[in-house]
XYZ file of C-alpha atoms in Angstrom:
370
model
C 249.201 117.854 50.220
C 246.122 117.595 52.353
C 248.157 117.840 55.544
C 249.940 120.963 54.146
C 246.688 122.568 53.177
C 245.244 121.772 56.624
C 248.199 123.293 58.276
C 247.902 126.436 56.177
C 244.194 126.633 56.841
C 244.746 126.241 60.608
C 247.364 128.997 60.491
C 244.944 131.278 58.640
C 242.263 130.540 61.212
C 244.593 131.451 64.033
C 245.655 134.638 62.301
C 242.057 135.454 61.633
C 241.135 134.873 65.213
C 243.860 137.278 66.370
C 242.698 139.931 63.949
C 239.138 139.651 65.150
C 240.320 140.005 68.754
C 242.264 143.157 67.889
C 239.281 144.551 66.016
C 236.963 143.793 68.926
C 239.365 145.517 71.312
C 239.402 148.605 69.015
C 235.571 148.594 68.969
C 235.348 148.366 72.776
C 237.837 151.228 73.146
C 235.956 153.211 70.524
C 232.689 152.863 72.337
C 234.146 154.549 75.404
C 234.786 157.755 73.500
C 232.578 160.747 74.378
C 232.185 163.363 71.721
C 230.084 166.444 72.194
C 228.503 167.916 69.173
C 228.841 171.607 70.041
C 229.796 174.311 67.573
C 233.300 174.499 68.999
C 233.866 170.759 68.447
C 232.743 170.378 64.833
C 236.228 169.308 63.695
C 236.466 166.679 66.312
C 233.013 165.395 65.542
C 233.874 165.113 61.828
C 237.031 163.128 62.629
C 234.919 160.900 64.830
C 232.545 160.167 61.913
C 235.429 159.432 59.555
C 236.876 157.022 62.048
C 233.546 155.258 62.379
C 233.341 154.932 58.572
C 236.850 153.504 58.322
C 236.133 151.026 61.086
C 232.875 149.943 59.428
C 234.649 149.342 56.076
C 237.314 147.276 57.820
C 234.651 145.279 59.576
C 232.905 144.506 56.215
C 236.234 143.480 54.757
C 237.034 141.194 57.646
C 233.602 139.615 57.445
C 234.131 138.903 53.699
C 237.462 137.261 54.489
C 235.786 135.185 57.184
C 233.137 133.916 54.713
C 235.858 132.979 52.208
C 237.723 131.143 54.890
C 234.636 129.209 55.944
C 234.041 128.175 52.350
C 237.586 126.901 52.039
C 237.242 124.988 55.269
C 234.012 123.381 54.086
C 235.640 122.349 50.799
C 238.536 120.797 52.675
C 236.142 118.901 54.926
C 234.227 117.586 51.923
C 237.471 116.382 50.241
C 238.625 114.738 53.441
C 235.258 112.877 53.802
C 235.533 111.698 50.197
C 239.071 110.306 50.903
C 237.860 108.590 54.009
C 235.023 106.904 52.121
C 237.381 105.704 49.394
C 239.729 104.300 52.035
C 236.844 102.391 53.657
C 235.811 100.884 50.251
C 239.387 99.822 49.582
C 239.550 98.098 53.013
C 236.333 96.173 52.404
C 237.501 94.936 49.022
C 240.747 93.668 50.547
C 238.763 91.948 53.239
C 236.681 90.039 50.586
C 239.708 89.088 48.553
C 241.400 87.294 51.470
C 238.236 85.807 53.102
C 239.239 82.153 52.075
C 241.858 81.988 54.770
C 240.082 82.809 58.048
C 243.134 83.192 60.273
C 245.099 85.165 57.726
C 242.016 87.144 56.928
C 241.532 87.858 60.603
C 245.139 88.915 61.041
C 245.036 90.975 57.838
C 241.767 92.611 58.897
C 243.249 93.459 62.296
C 246.287 94.924 60.635
C 244.275 96.801 58.004
C 241.874 98.120 60.671
C 244.749 99.380 62.774
C 246.217 101.007 59.710
C 242.957 102.663 58.778
C 242.460 103.711 62.389
C 245.969 105.248 62.443
C 245.288 107.043 59.215
C 241.816 108.342 60.148
C 242.487 109.423 63.741
C 244.747 112.406 62.969
C 242.459 113.473 60.118
C 239.329 113.265 62.264
C 241.101 115.139 65.002
C 242.014 117.870 62.559
C 238.422 118.069 61.363
C 237.254 118.477 64.921
C 239.765 121.230 65.513
C 238.704 122.963 62.265
C 235.030 122.694 63.158
C 235.705 124.081 66.651
C 237.658 126.955 65.069
C 234.837 127.630 62.652
C 232.285 127.624 65.489
C 234.437 130.078 67.433
C 234.815 132.194 64.336
C 231.111 132.281 63.888
C 230.643 133.303 67.465
C 233.155 136.051 67.172
C 231.530 137.256 63.956
C 228.194 137.420 65.754
C 229.881 139.359 68.554
C 231.272 141.751 65.923
C 227.840 142.214 64.454
C 226.463 143.075 67.895
C 229.359 145.459 68.476
C 228.722 147.117 65.124
C 225.030 147.580 65.989
C 225.989 149.029 69.385
C 228.451 151.316 67.672
C 225.778 152.509 65.264
C 223.377 153.171 68.170
C 226.167 155.025 70.016
C 226.824 157.053 66.923
C 223.154 157.983 66.639
C 222.978 159.014 70.324
C 226.062 161.160 69.884
C 224.507 162.796 66.808
C 221.266 163.447 68.674
C 223.205 164.822 71.621
C 225.161 167.107 69.269
C 221.891 168.552 67.860
C 220.429 169.034 71.346
C 223.562 170.796 72.499
C 223.402 173.165 69.505
C 219.758 174.060 70.151
C 220.455 174.471 73.846
C 223.342 176.868 73.132
C 221.201 178.761 70.632
C 218.469 179.094 73.286
C 221.044 180.327 75.853
C 222.348 182.916 73.386
C 218.831 184.129 72.556
C 217.903 184.357 76.231
C 221.035 186.340 77.095
C 220.251 188.663 74.181
C 216.672 189.229 75.520
C 214.937 187.272 72.697
C 212.884 185.173 75.044
C 210.455 183.961 72.430
C 213.245 182.616 70.259
C 214.908 181.092 73.327
C 211.699 179.285 74.177
C 211.427 177.990 70.563
C 215.015 176.683 70.644
C 214.524 174.859 73.916
C 211.294 173.329 72.623
C 213.065 172.186 69.467
C 215.846 170.562 71.620
C 213.207 168.790 73.674
C 211.464 167.488 70.548
C 214.604 165.336 69.878
C 215.064 162.070 71.734
C 216.986 163.191 74.831
C 218.295 160.196 76.791
C 220.441 162.273 79.113
C 218.077 162.865 82.033
C 220.012 165.783 83.635
C 220.236 167.489 80.244
C 216.479 167.068 79.720
C 215.843 168.591 83.174
C 218.024 171.571 82.352
C 216.159 172.181 79.033
C 212.804 172.177 80.870
C 214.130 174.536 83.557
C 215.704 176.869 80.914
C 212.458 176.995 78.940
C 210.596 177.841 82.179
C 212.901 180.855 82.647
C 211.987 182.119 79.159
C 208.235 181.437 79.866
C 208.494 183.564 83.023
C 209.982 186.464 81.041
C 207.167 186.123 78.516
C 204.427 186.048 81.259
C 203.511 182.446 80.580
C 203.608 181.431 84.241
C 201.510 178.282 84.051
C 203.823 176.967 81.387
C 206.776 177.848 83.589
C 205.315 175.961 86.580
C 204.649 172.913 84.399
C 208.215 172.901 82.957
C 209.776 173.259 86.433
C 207.644 170.412 87.742
C 208.787 168.254 84.831
C 212.431 169.107 85.645
C 211.940 168.272 89.280
C 210.347 164.923 88.430
C 213.401 164.082 86.358
C 215.948 165.308 88.920
C 214.694 165.960 92.460
C 218.089 167.422 93.438
C 217.833 170.190 90.780
C 217.611 173.214 93.082
C 217.393 175.803 90.271
C 214.081 174.360 89.261
C 212.646 174.908 92.778
C 213.830 178.500 92.663
C 212.224 179.267 89.300
C 208.992 177.540 90.219
C 208.837 179.529 93.410
C 209.218 182.683 91.272
C 206.392 181.621 88.992
C 204.122 180.783 91.950
C 204.857 184.169 93.486
C 203.886 186.032 90.264
C 200.465 184.330 90.118
C 199.886 185.033 93.831
C 200.291 181.481 95.180
C 202.498 182.444 98.066
C 202.088 179.181 99.925
C 203.627 177.044 97.203
C 206.142 179.776 96.459
C 207.259 179.706 100.131
C 207.547 175.909 100.119
C 209.726 175.816 96.957
C 211.892 178.651 98.245
C 212.396 176.701 101.521
C 213.516 173.631 99.476
C 215.908 175.759 97.505
C 217.441 177.245 100.657
C 217.891 173.826 102.163
C 219.658 172.597 99.027
C 221.973 175.599 99.264
C 223.148 174.566 102.740
C 220.625 176.103 105.010
C 219.146 179.498 106.062
C 222.431 180.831 107.439
C 224.429 180.159 104.262
C 222.248 181.948 101.739
C 222.526 185.635 100.923
C 220.723 188.134 103.155
C 218.468 189.385 100.391
C 217.207 185.803 99.789
C 216.553 185.446 103.510
C 214.514 188.627 103.534
C 212.534 187.493 100.417
C 211.790 184.111 102.090
C 210.551 185.885 105.230
C 208.288 188.076 103.092
C 206.858 184.939 101.285
C 206.124 183.387 104.694
C 204.207 186.483 105.821
C 202.197 186.603 102.573
C 201.463 182.907 102.789
C 199.585 183.406 106.075
C 197.128 185.766 104.334
C 194.151 184.448 102.492
C 194.646 186.109 99.088
C 193.193 185.061 95.737
C 195.418 184.228 92.786
C 195.987 186.831 90.159
C 193.795 185.733 87.188
C 195.540 188.053 84.748
C 198.918 186.474 85.544
C 197.474 182.963 85.521
C 196.179 183.316 81.961
C 199.077 185.566 80.941
C 196.985 188.511 79.777
C 196.942 192.201 80.563
C 194.171 194.026 82.442
C 193.271 195.948 79.247
C 192.791 192.835 77.094
C 189.434 192.123 75.450
C 187.038 189.324 76.403
C 187.754 187.474 73.138
C 191.509 187.441 73.924
C 190.811 186.152 77.437
C 188.597 183.411 76.018
C 191.147 182.428 73.338
C 194.019 182.265 75.856
C 191.916 180.236 78.274
C 190.991 177.686 75.570
C 194.622 177.132 74.686
C 195.671 176.599 78.292
C 192.644 174.401 79.075
C 193.375 172.155 76.100
C 197.037 172.023 76.960
C 196.591 171.077 80.632
C 193.359 169.090 80.523
C 193.973 165.935 82.609
C 192.893 163.676 79.714
C 195.016 165.383 77.107
C 198.225 166.384 78.918
C 201.680 165.082 77.957
C 203.190 162.002 79.475
C 205.992 164.016 81.076
C 203.506 165.764 83.394
C 201.761 163.773 86.099
C 197.955 163.709 85.980
C 197.582 165.181 89.502
C 199.771 168.140 88.469
C 197.786 168.729 85.302
C 194.559 168.596 87.271
C 195.849 171.293 89.672
C 196.979 173.547 86.814
C 193.710 173.022 84.939
C 191.723 173.983 88.062
C 193.843 177.223 88.476
C 193.220 178.157 84.817
C 189.499 177.446 85.086
C 189.095 179.493 88.243
C 190.930 182.444 86.654
C 188.715 182.326 83.575
C 185.652 182.165 85.801
C 186.655 185.490 87.296
C 187.696 187.300 84.134
C 184.817 186.024 81.986
C 182.219 187.517 84.403
C 182.130 191.344 84.209
C 180.942 191.724 87.799
C 183.567 189.370 89.268
C 186.205 190.953 87.116
C 185.313 194.437 88.372
C 185.208 193.246 91.962
C 188.636 191.695 91.695
C 190.095 194.804 90.027
C 188.801 196.932 92.896
C 190.104 194.680 95.661
C 193.471 194.162 93.956
C 194.021 197.894 93.757
C 193.236 198.169 97.450
C 195.630 195.319 98.317
C 198.329 196.914 96.227
C 198.138 200.107 98.281
C 198.115 198.381 101.694
C 200.034 195.188 101.058
C 203.201 196.118 102.825
């Protein structure tokens, strides 16, 4: 009976091992799936979640079966050990009974020992095989647990990516509709999520900079473009938009540099449209002139705004880009440069005499610039 039960148990272990391999293969194949959580793919995403739930339930069921099988194997081992101990006790009693005849006892002991050895060797071998199978089963169970954890992390990443895609699409729709403030809010919400896709994060920063340019928040646009470039130095659209923001605040040198990088990324001067070549030539001419930055555009205020509005806007920007308080995505050297630009603009607009002098000279430059 014990041999029959051991054979059944061994067959069950082999079958269990095969099932675990198949389940592991399914998990590996499942990890390779890529699902985008956009609005057009909601049905596919729901089916993906249902498949994950079914796979998780099957995994729990297989783990319960594995635990039951381990308990049965442990019980069989305990029973086998008890039988072995009883066999040894019986052998020792036989040895004491025939100890009067040394030669016969020796021969009987040899025969008995050989018999016990012949009986124990197959059983011990089976125990070793069973223990090895149990050890392998535990290892595969641990691998399944790791795979389940990875699957859960993958599922969470896909869920986060789906939310980010939805907010990005909402921002694009709002931008195309001319609702730049809503677009900026949607891009900011998308960035508030944990975005592990570096190119996606760079696109979100660059898109938010486009909305900031439309809203007149040029320092914010420059900061976002710089963040996008730090994430992906080959992202040519970020150079173009930062060049536009620099141009609007009157920093023609940096605008010309970024525009040159954009033109190079597009294949060179001869391959870009003629209007872009003319615009680049104009930026180069302006960069040779010593002109001050436009403090109104730097702070994002109008020429008719009050002094209290100028002060309030300056405080917000100074707090946002102070080198000791800036975000981790922006390098300290960049924040120091932006903070300096903001402080110099406020120095001009907060002083009535400097403000009047700048207004006078800016009107003269506007009439003779070209």
